[in-house]
Amino acid sequence: MTRQEPIAAVAERYPHLTQQDAEVAVKLILDAVAAAISTGAGVEIRGFGTFKLKEVGARTGRNPKTGEAVAVPATVKTYFKAGKELREGVGR
């Protein structure tokens, strides 16, 4: 799904909104979610899921070609956990 699909869905569902209004609405929501996640706050959208940041500690990995040990630094990754309604809707 691309960004244009939810914009088209909002514009279709709310015909009093122009395509540009729908685009602004979707962009504001996505920007708000991204801003909250970037500050370290979790974002919970009931029925859809939860976005969080998870710290992944430093570790020692292996170069698959040579087998040499390689230091992998600690990172912070975005984690998404699907909500119950989304999981049930997908059928898993």
Short mmCIF file of C-alpha atoms in Angstrom, two decimals:
data_model
loop_
_atom_site.label_atom_id
_atom_site.label_comp_id
_atom_site.label_asym_id
_atom_site.label_seq_id
_atom_site.Cartn_x
_atom_site.Cartn_y
_atom_site.Cartn_z
CA MET A 1 0.00 0.00 0.00
CA THR A 2 1.30 3.42 -0.88
CA ARG A 3 0.47 6.73 0.77
CA GLN A 4 -1.93 7.57 -2.07
CA GLU A 5 -4.28 4.66 -1.26
CA PRO A 6 -5.32 5.89 2.22
CA ILE A 7 -5.58 9.42 0.83
CA ALA A 8 -7.95 8.19 -1.88
CA ALA A 9 -9.94 6.20 0.70
CA VAL A 10 -10.36 9.27 2.95
CA ALA A 11 -11.37 11.45 -0.01
CA GLU A 12 -13.90 8.83 -1.14
CA ARG A 13 -15.36 8.30 2.33
CA TYR A 14 -15.68 12.03 3.01
CA PRO A 15 -16.78 13.62 -0.29
CA HIS A 16 -16.92 17.11 1.26
CA LEU A 17 -13.10 16.97 1.55
CA THR A 18 -10.99 17.76 -1.47
CA GLN A 19 -8.15 15.47 -2.50
CA GLN A 20 -5.71 18.01 -1.04
CA ASP A 21 -7.59 18.10 2.29
CA ALA A 22 -7.48 14.31 2.49
CA GLU A 23 -3.77 14.36 1.68
CA VAL A 24 -3.11 16.90 4.45
CA ALA A 25 -5.14 14.85 6.95
CA VAL A 26 -3.27 11.62 6.21
CA LYS A 27 0.10 13.41 6.23
CA LEU A 28 -0.66 15.03 9.60
CA ILE A 29 -1.55 11.66 11.15
CA LEU A 30 1.56 9.95 9.80
CA ASP A 31 3.78 12.87 10.86
CA ALA A 32 2.29 12.82 14.37
CA VAL A 33 2.94 9.08 14.70
CA ALA A 34 6.51 9.47 13.41
CA ALA A 35 7.19 12.41 15.74
CA ALA A 36 5.89 10.53 18.77
CA ILE A 37 7.96 7.45 17.95
CA SER A 38 11.10 9.53 17.37
CA THR A 39 10.82 11.04 20.85
CA GLY A 40 10.69 7.57 22.38
CA ALA A 41 6.99 7.57 23.16
CA GLY A 42 4.98 4.55 22.15
CA VAL A 43 1.99 4.98 19.87
CA GLU A 44 -1.09 2.82 20.38
CA ILE A 45 -3.87 2.82 17.82
CA ARG A 46 -6.66 0.70 19.29
CA GLY A 47 -7.73 -2.12 17.01
CA PHE A 48 -4.69 -1.62 14.78
CA GLY A 49 -1.50 -1.96 16.78
CA THR A 50 1.32 -0.45 18.78
CA PHE A 51 4.53 1.20 17.61
CA LYS A 52 7.52 1.31 19.98
CA LEU A 53 11.26 1.80 19.91
CA LYS A 54 13.35 -1.15 21.06
CA GLU A 55 17.01 -1.02 21.90
CA VAL A 56 19.05 -3.83 20.42
CA GLY A 57 22.27 -4.35 22.34
CA ALA A 58 25.73 -4.62 20.87
CA ARG A 59 26.80 -8.12 19.90
CA THR A 60 29.43 -10.05 18.08
CA GLY A 61 28.41 -11.26 14.64
CA ARG A 62 30.19 -13.32 12.02
CA ASN A 63 31.18 -12.44 8.48
CA PRO A 64 29.46 -15.25 6.53
CA LYS A 65 32.15 -15.29 3.85
CA THR A 66 35.22 -15.49 6.08
CA GLY A 67 33.78 -16.56 9.44
CA GLU A 68 35.64 -13.66 11.07
CA ALA A 69 34.10 -12.13 14.21
CA VAL A 70 32.63 -8.66 13.63
CA ALA A 71 31.46 -6.20 16.30
CA VAL A 72 27.86 -5.13 15.65
CA PRO A 73 27.04 -1.87 17.49
CA ALA A 74 23.90 -1.25 19.54
CA THR A 75 20.98 0.21 17.62
CA VAL A 76 17.43 1.41 18.19
CA LYS A 77 14.75 -0.16 15.99
CA THR A 78 11.09 0.58 15.42
CA TYR A 79 8.88 -2.29 16.53
CA PHE A 80 5.24 -2.85 15.54
CA LYS A 81 2.89 -5.24 17.29
CA ALA A 82 -0.46 -5.84 15.60
CA GLY A 83 -3.56 -5.35 17.73
CA LYS A 84 -6.12 -8.09 18.36
CA GLU A 85 -8.66 -6.82 15.83
CA LEU A 86 -6.01 -6.57 13.10
CA ARG A 87 -4.70 -10.07 13.85
CA GLU A 88 -8.20 -11.52 13.77
CA GLY A 89 -9.06 -9.62 10.58
CA VAL A 90 -5.99 -11.00 8.83
CA GLY A 91 -6.95 -14.49 9.96
CA ARG A 92 -3.91 -15.44 12.01
#
